[in-house]
Every structure is written in structure tokens, then in C-alpha cells.
GROMACS .gro file of C-alpha atoms in nm:
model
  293
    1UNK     CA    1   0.329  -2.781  -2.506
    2UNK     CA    2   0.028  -2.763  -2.654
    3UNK     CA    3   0.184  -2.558  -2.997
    4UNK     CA    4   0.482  -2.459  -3.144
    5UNK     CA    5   0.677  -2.227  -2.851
    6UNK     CA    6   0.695  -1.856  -2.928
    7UNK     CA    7   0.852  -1.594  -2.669
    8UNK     CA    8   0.592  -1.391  -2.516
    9UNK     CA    9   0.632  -1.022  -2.385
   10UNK     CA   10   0.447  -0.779  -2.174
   11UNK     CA   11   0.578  -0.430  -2.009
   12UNK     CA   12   0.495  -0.404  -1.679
   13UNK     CA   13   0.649  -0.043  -1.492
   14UNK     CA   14   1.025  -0.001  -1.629
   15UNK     CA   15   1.047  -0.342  -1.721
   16UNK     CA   16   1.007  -0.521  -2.016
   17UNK     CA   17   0.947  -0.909  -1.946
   18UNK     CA   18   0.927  -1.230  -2.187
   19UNK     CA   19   0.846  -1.557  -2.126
   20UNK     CA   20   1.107  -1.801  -2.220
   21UNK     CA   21   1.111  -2.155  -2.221
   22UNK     CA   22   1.367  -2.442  -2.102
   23UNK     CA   23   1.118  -2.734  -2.199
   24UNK     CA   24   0.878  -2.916  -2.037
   25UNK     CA   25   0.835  -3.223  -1.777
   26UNK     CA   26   0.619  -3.405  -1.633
   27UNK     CA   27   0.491  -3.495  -1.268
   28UNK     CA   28   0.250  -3.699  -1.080
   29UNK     CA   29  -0.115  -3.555  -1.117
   30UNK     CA   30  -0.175  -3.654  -0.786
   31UNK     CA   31   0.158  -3.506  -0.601
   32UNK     CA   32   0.065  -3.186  -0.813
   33UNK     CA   33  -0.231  -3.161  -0.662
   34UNK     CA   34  -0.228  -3.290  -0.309
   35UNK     CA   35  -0.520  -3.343  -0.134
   36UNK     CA   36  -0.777  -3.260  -0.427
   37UNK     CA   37  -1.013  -3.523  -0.583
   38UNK     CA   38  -0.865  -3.652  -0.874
   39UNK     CA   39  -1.268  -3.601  -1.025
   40UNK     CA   40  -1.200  -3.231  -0.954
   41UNK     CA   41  -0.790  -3.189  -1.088
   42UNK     CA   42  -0.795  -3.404  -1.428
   43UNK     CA   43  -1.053  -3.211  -1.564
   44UNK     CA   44  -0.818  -2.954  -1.497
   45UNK     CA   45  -0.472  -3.073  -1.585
   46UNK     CA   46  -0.565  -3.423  -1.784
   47UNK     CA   47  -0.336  -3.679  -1.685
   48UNK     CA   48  -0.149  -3.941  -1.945
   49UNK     CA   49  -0.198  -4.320  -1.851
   50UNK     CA   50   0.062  -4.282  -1.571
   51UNK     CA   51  -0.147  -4.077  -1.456
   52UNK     CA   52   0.084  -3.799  -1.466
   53UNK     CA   53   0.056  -3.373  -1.647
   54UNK     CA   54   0.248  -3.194  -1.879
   55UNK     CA   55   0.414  -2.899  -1.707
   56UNK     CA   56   0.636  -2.609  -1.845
   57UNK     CA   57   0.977  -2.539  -1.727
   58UNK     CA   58   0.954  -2.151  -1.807
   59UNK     CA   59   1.219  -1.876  -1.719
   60UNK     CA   60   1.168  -1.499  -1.768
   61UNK     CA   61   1.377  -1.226  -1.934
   62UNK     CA   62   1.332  -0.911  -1.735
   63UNK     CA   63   1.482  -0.599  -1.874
   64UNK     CA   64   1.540  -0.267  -1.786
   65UNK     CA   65   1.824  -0.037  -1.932
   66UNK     CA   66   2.125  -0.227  -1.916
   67UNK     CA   67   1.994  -0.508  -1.659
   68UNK     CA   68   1.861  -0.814  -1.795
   69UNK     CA   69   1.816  -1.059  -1.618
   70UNK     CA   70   1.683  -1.417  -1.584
   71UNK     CA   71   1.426  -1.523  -1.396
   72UNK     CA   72   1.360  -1.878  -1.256
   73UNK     CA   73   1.668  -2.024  -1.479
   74UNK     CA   74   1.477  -2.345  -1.564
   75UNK     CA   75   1.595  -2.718  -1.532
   76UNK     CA   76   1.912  -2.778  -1.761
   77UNK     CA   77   2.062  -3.026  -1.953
   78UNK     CA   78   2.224  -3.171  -1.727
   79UNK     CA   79   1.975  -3.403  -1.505
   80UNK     CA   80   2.095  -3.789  -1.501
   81UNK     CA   81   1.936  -3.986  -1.791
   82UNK     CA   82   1.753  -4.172  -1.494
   83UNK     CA   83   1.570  -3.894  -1.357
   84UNK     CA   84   1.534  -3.756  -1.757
   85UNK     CA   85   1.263  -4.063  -1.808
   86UNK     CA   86   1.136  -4.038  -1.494
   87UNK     CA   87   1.023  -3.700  -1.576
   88UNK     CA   88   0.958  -3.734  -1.894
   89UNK     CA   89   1.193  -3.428  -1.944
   90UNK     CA   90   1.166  -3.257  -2.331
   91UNK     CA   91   1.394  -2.960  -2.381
   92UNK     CA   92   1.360  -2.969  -2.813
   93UNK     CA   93   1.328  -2.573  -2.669
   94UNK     CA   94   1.601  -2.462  -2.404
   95UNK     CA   95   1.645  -2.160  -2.188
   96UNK     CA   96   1.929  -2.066  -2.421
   97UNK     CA   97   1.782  -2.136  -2.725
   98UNK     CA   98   1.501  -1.933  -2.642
   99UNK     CA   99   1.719  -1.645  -2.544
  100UNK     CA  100   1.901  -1.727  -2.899
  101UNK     CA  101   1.540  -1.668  -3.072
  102UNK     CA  102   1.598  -1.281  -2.869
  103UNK     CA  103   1.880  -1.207  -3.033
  104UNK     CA  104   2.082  -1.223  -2.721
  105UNK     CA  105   2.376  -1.480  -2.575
  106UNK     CA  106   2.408  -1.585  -2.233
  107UNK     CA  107   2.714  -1.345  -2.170
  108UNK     CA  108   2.439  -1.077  -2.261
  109UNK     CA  109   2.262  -1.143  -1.911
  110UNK     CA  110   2.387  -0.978  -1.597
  111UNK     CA  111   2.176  -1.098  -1.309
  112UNK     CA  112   2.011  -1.465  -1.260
  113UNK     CA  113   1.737  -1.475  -0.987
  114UNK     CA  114   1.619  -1.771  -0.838
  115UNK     CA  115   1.319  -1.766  -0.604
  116UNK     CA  116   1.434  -2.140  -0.446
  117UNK     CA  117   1.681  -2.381  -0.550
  118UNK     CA  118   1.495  -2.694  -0.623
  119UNK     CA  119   1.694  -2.857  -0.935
  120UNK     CA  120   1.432  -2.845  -1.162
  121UNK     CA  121   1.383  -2.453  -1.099
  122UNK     CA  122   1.829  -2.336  -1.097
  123UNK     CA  123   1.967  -2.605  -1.302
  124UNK     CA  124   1.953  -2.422  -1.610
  125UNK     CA  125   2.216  -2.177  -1.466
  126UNK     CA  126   2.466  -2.472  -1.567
  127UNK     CA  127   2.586  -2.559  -1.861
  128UNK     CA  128   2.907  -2.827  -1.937
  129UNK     CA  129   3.191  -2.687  -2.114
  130UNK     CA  130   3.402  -2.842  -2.443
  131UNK     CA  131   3.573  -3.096  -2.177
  132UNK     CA  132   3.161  -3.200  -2.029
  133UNK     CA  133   3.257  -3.028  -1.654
  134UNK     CA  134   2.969  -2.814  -1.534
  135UNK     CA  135   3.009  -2.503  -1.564
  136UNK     CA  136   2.833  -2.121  -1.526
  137UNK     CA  137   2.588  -2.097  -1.817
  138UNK     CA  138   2.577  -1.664  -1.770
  139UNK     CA  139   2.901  -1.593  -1.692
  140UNK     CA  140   2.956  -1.271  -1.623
  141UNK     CA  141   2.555  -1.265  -1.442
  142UNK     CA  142   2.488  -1.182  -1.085
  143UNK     CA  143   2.322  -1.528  -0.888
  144UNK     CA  144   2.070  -1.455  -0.633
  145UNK     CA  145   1.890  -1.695  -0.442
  146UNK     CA  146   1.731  -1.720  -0.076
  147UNK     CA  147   2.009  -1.797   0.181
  148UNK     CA  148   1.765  -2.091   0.347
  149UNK     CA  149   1.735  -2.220  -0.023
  150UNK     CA  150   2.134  -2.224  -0.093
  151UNK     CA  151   2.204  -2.374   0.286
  152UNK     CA  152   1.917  -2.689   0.182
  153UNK     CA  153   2.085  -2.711  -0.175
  154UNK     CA  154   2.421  -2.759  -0.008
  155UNK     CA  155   2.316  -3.018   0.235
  156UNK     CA  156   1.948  -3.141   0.236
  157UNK     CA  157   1.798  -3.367   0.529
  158UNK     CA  158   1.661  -3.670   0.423
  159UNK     CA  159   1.329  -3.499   0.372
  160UNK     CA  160   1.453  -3.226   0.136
  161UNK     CA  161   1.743  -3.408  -0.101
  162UNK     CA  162   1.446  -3.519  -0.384
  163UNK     CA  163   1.430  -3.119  -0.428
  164UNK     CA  164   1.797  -3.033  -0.450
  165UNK     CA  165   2.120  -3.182  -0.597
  166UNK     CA  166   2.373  -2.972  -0.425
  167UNK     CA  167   2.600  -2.951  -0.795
  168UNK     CA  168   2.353  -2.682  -0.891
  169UNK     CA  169   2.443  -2.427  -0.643
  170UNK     CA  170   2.822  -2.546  -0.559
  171UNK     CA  171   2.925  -2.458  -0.905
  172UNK     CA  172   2.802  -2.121  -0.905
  173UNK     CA  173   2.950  -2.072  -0.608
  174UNK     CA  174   3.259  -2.168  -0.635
  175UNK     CA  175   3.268  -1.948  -1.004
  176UNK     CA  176   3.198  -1.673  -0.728
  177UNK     CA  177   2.862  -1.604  -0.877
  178UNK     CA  178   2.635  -1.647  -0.585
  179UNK     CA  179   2.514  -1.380  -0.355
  180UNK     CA  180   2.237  -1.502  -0.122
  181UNK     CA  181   1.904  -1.245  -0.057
  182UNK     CA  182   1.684  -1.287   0.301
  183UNK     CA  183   1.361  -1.189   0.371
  184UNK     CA  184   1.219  -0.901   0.187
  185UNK     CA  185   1.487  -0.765   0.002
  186UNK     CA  186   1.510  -0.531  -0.290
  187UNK     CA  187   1.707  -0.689  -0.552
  188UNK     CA  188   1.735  -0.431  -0.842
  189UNK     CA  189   1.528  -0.139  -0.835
  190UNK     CA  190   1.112  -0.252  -0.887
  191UNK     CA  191   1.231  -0.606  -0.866
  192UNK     CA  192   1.156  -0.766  -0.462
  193UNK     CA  193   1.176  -1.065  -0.284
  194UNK     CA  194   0.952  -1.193  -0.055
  195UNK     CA  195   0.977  -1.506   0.181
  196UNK     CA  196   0.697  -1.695   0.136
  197UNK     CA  197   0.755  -2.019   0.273
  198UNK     CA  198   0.578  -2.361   0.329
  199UNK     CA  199   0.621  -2.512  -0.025
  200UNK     CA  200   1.033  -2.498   0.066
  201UNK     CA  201   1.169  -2.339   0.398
  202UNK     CA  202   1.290  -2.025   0.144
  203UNK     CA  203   1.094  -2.010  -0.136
  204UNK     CA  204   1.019  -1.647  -0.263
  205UNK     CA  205   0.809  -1.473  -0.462
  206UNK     CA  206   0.958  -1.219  -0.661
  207UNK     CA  207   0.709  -0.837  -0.683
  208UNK     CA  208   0.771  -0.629  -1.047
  209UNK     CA  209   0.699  -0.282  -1.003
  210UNK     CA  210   0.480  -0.315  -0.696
  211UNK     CA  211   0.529   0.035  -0.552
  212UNK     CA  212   0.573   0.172  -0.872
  213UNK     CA  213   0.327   0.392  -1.121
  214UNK     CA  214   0.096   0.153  -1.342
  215UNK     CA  215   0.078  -0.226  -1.308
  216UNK     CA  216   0.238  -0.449  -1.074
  217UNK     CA  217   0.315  -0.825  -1.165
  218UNK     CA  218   0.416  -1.135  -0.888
  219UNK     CA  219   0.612  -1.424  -1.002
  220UNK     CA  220   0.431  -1.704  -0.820
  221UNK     CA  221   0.743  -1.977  -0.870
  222UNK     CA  222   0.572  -2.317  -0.729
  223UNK     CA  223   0.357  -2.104  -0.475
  224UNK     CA  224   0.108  -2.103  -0.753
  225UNK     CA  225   0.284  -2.303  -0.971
  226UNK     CA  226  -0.004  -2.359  -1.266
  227UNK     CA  227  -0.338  -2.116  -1.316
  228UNK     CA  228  -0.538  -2.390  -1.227
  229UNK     CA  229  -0.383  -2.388  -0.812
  230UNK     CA  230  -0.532  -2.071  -0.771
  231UNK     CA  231  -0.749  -2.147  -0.464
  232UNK     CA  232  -0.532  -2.118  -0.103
  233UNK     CA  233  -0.618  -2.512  -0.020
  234UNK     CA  234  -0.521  -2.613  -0.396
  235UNK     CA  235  -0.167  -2.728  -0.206
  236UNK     CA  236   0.086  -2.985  -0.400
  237UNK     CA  237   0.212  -3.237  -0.156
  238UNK     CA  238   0.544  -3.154  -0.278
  239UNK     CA  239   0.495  -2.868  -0.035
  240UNK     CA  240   0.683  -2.948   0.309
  241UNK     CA  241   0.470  -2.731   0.560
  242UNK     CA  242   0.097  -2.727   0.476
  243UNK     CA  243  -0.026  -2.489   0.740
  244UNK     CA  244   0.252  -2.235   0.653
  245UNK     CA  245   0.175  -2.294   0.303
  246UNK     CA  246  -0.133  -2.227   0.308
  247UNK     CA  247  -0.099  -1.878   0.491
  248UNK     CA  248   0.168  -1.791   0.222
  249UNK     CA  249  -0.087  -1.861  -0.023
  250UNK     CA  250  -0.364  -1.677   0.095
  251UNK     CA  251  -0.151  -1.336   0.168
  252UNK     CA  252  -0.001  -1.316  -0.154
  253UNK     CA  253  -0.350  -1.443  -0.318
  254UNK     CA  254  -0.554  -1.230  -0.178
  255UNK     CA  255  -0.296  -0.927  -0.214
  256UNK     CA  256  -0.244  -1.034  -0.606
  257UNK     CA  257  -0.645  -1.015  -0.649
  258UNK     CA  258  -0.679  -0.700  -0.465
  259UNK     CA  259  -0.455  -0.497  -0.615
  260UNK     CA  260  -0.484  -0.691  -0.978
  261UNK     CA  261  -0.119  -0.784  -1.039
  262UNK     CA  262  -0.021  -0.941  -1.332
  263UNK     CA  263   0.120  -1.331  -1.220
  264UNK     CA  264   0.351  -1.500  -1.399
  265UNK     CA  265   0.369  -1.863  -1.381
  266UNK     CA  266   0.648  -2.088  -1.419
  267UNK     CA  267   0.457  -2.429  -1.437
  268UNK     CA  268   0.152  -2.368  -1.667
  269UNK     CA  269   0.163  -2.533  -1.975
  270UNK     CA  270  -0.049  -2.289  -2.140
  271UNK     CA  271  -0.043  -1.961  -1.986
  272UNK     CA  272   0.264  -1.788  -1.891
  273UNK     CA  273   0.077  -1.426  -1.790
  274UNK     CA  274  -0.252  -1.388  -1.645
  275UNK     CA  275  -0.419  -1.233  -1.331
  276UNK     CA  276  -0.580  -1.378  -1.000
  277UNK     CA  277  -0.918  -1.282  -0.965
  278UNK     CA  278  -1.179  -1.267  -0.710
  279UNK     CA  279  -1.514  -1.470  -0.749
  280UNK     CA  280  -1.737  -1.506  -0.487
  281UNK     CA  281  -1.572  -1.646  -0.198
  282UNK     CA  282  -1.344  -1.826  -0.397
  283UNK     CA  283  -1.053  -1.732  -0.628
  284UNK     CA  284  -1.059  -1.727  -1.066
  285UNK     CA  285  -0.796  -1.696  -1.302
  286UNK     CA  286  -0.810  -1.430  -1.602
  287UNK     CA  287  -0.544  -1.506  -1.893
  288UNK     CA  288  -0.364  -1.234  -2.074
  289UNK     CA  289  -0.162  -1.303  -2.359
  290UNK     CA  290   0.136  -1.112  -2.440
  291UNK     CA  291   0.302  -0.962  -2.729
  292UNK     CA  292   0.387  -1.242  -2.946
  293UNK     CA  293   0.792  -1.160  -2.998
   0.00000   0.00000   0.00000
């Protein structure tokens, strides 16, 4: 990150959210950015020699009353020590810690919501206990995540198992922690799910207060995944349906602009609020810092 982490926190309708942080990682410039001129995305997101960018691994505290929950649990400690280089993975800051800097422990948390169950987005729902097994990090929390997203975790094809390790969502599951959501589905009061498919057959975005009084916000999870992929063809090639991607993208885009939602962003290294914007023809991004906590 580009200085020392501090939480975040903005109200938005009932709830109060802050940005947390489980580290950071790093991916190809070029898978983050598809089919885009590399001229055009590294002035953007500067790459390292390996050509690859700095991203953020960032969950959010959402709270309201006696609910608090966790958004987008982050990546864990977990991963393999093989995949840990590969990625370049840095968690001197972790989900927990950063919920530690709150005053709060993870038996504090009663829901976890996950908007697709690629590792490096639900690991951080683990954690190993005093004899290293994996193990519930909230447990006493509430685990939601799209149906399509637990049945690919459990068993990918070929074409899906670099997004999932199956661990993350058996262990929840078999804690008795896991209740799927489909479709467009209410999952606390203010706080919806909405398919929005194409990057993963079940990925979600997740609406904060959007027929509520005052602002709205969207949690883009890896349909937007950094303020600089705000344009509908900006498309990672991570993504494994490009046409349906791209629709997804352009509703909730265009929806996010016109009605000025606050977006959160889980990837951005730099920004973890900020709103979609329309310029011209094309899309802009307008950053909005939060309450330093």
C-alpha cells in the first residue's frame, strides 16, 4: 500500500461501514486488464519488472445495531507458501488485526458475506487453531455466499479450480456456518444481493441502503474490482464469460452513475470509497475519503 494502513469509515443509510484490510497481492498487469493496451493500463496501475500491480485484499465492517458483519472476508493465512510467492502475498496487516485496531474480536461478528468464493476473496473466513487444523475464523457469524459460487468451490471444472480451493468453503460448512443466497435476495435489512455474473457463474454485487432514505452504496467485488476498470469493456481476462460480463457491467455501471451510489472496492490499492461518474460517453471515477477511524 502506498502508506501506513488506517481503517476508513463512512455512514451510508443505517449502516455504518469501514474499510478493513487483509493485505495486499499481486497479479499480472496484463490478466488484470484483459484486452487493454498495456500503453493505456500501466499508466494506470504501474507494473513492477514482472510486469505485474499491487492490489488490496480489503474486507468491510458493516454495522447496524447489533449486526456486524464482514464483508468480502479477504484471502487468509492460510494459502500454500507456493502460491504465497507467486502472488507476492503481504498480510504485515490482516483482516483480524484490522478488526483488532476496532476494538472488536472475531466472536464480535455475526454475519460473513461473500459475494463469490474465489480463494483469494473467502479465505480469510479461516483461521488454524492451537493444533494448525483449519478452522472458522467468526465463529458464532452467519456465512452467506451465492449457491453457484459454493457448488464451483466444492468441485470446479478444469476451467474454474485456479479460482477456488474447495477447503475454503468445506470447512465452513461442515462447522454448519454456511447458508447459500440466489438471485436477488435480501440478506439483512438494506443489505442485497444481486447476481451479476460473467466474471464467475455467481458472482454478486452486494446494494447498501438502495431503497432506503439518503445515499445508496454498491460493493463492486471483482465486477469493478479497482477505480481504474470503470469503463464496461475495461474486462480482466480472469473473467470467464466476456459477453455476459460485459452486460453485468454496464447495468450496474450505468445504474451506480445514475443514481450516484457510493462503490466500494475491494481491489484498489488506494481508494477503498468513491463514486462512478458519468463523462461524456464514457465513465469517470470520483474518490471520497472516509472518516479516518
Amino acid at each position: 500500500m502506498t502508506a501506513p494502513w488506517r481503517p476508513e469509515r463512512v455512514q451510508v443509510g443505517e449502516w455504518r461501514i469501514t474499510a478493513l484490510l487483509d493485505g495486499t497481492m499481486r497479479l499480472d498487469g496484463g490478466a488484470m486488464w484483459g484486452v487493454v493496451p498495456k500503453t493505456l493500463w500501466a499508466r494506470l496501475t504501474p507494473p513492477a519488472e514482472d510486469n505485474t500491480i499491487e492490489l488490496a485484499l480489503r474486507p468491510f465492517l458493516l454495522e447496524r445495531g447489533e449486526w456486524r458483519v464482514v464483508l468480502e472476508p479477504g484471502i487468509g493465512g492460510h494459502v500454500e507458501e507456493k502460491w504465497r510467492r507467486i502472488y507476492a502475498i503481504d498480510r504485515r496487516t490482516t483482516l483480524e488485526s484490522s478488526l483488532h485496531a476496532l476494538g472488536l474480536a472475531p466472536g464480535d461478528i455475526t454475519h460473513v458475506v461473500a459475494s463469490h468464493c474465489h480463494f483469494d476473496h473467502i479465505g480469510g473466513w479461516l483461521t488454524r487453531d492451537a493444533a494448525e487444523e483449519l478452522v472458522p475464523l467468526f465463529p458464532r457469524a452467519e456465512h452467506r455466499a451465492p449457491a453457484v459460487e459454493i457448488a464451483a468451490a466444492q468441485s470446479p471444472d478444469p476451467a474454474r479450480k485456479g479460482g477456488y480451493s474447495p477447503t475454503n468453503v468445506r470447512v465452513i460448512e461442515r462447522a454448519g456456518l454456511l447458508r447459500p443466497y440466489a438471485g436477488d435476495e435480501e440478506l439483512l435489512p438494506g443489505l442485497v444481493a444481486h447476481e451479476a455474473a460473467g466474471h464467475s457463474d455467481g458472482v454478486s454485487v452486494i446494494t447498501v441502503n438502495e431503497h432506503g432514505p439518503g445515499e445508496a452504496a454498491i460493493f463492486w467485488a471483482d465486477i469493478v474490482p479497482t477505480s481504474h476498470h470503470v469503463q464496461p469493456a475495461y474486462i480482466m481476462a480472469y473473467d470467464l464469460d466476456v459477453p455476459r460480463s460485459f452486460a453485468s457491467r454496464s447495468k450496474w455501471l450505468a445504474r451506480a452513475a445514475g443514481e450516484r451510489w457510493l462503490g466500494l472496492f475491494y481491489h484498489d490499492r488506494e481508494h477503498a470509497f468513491g463514486r462512478v461518474t458519468r463523462a461524456g460517453e464514457r465513465y469517470a471515477f470520483e474518490p471520497l475519503d472516509g472518516e479516518r477511524c
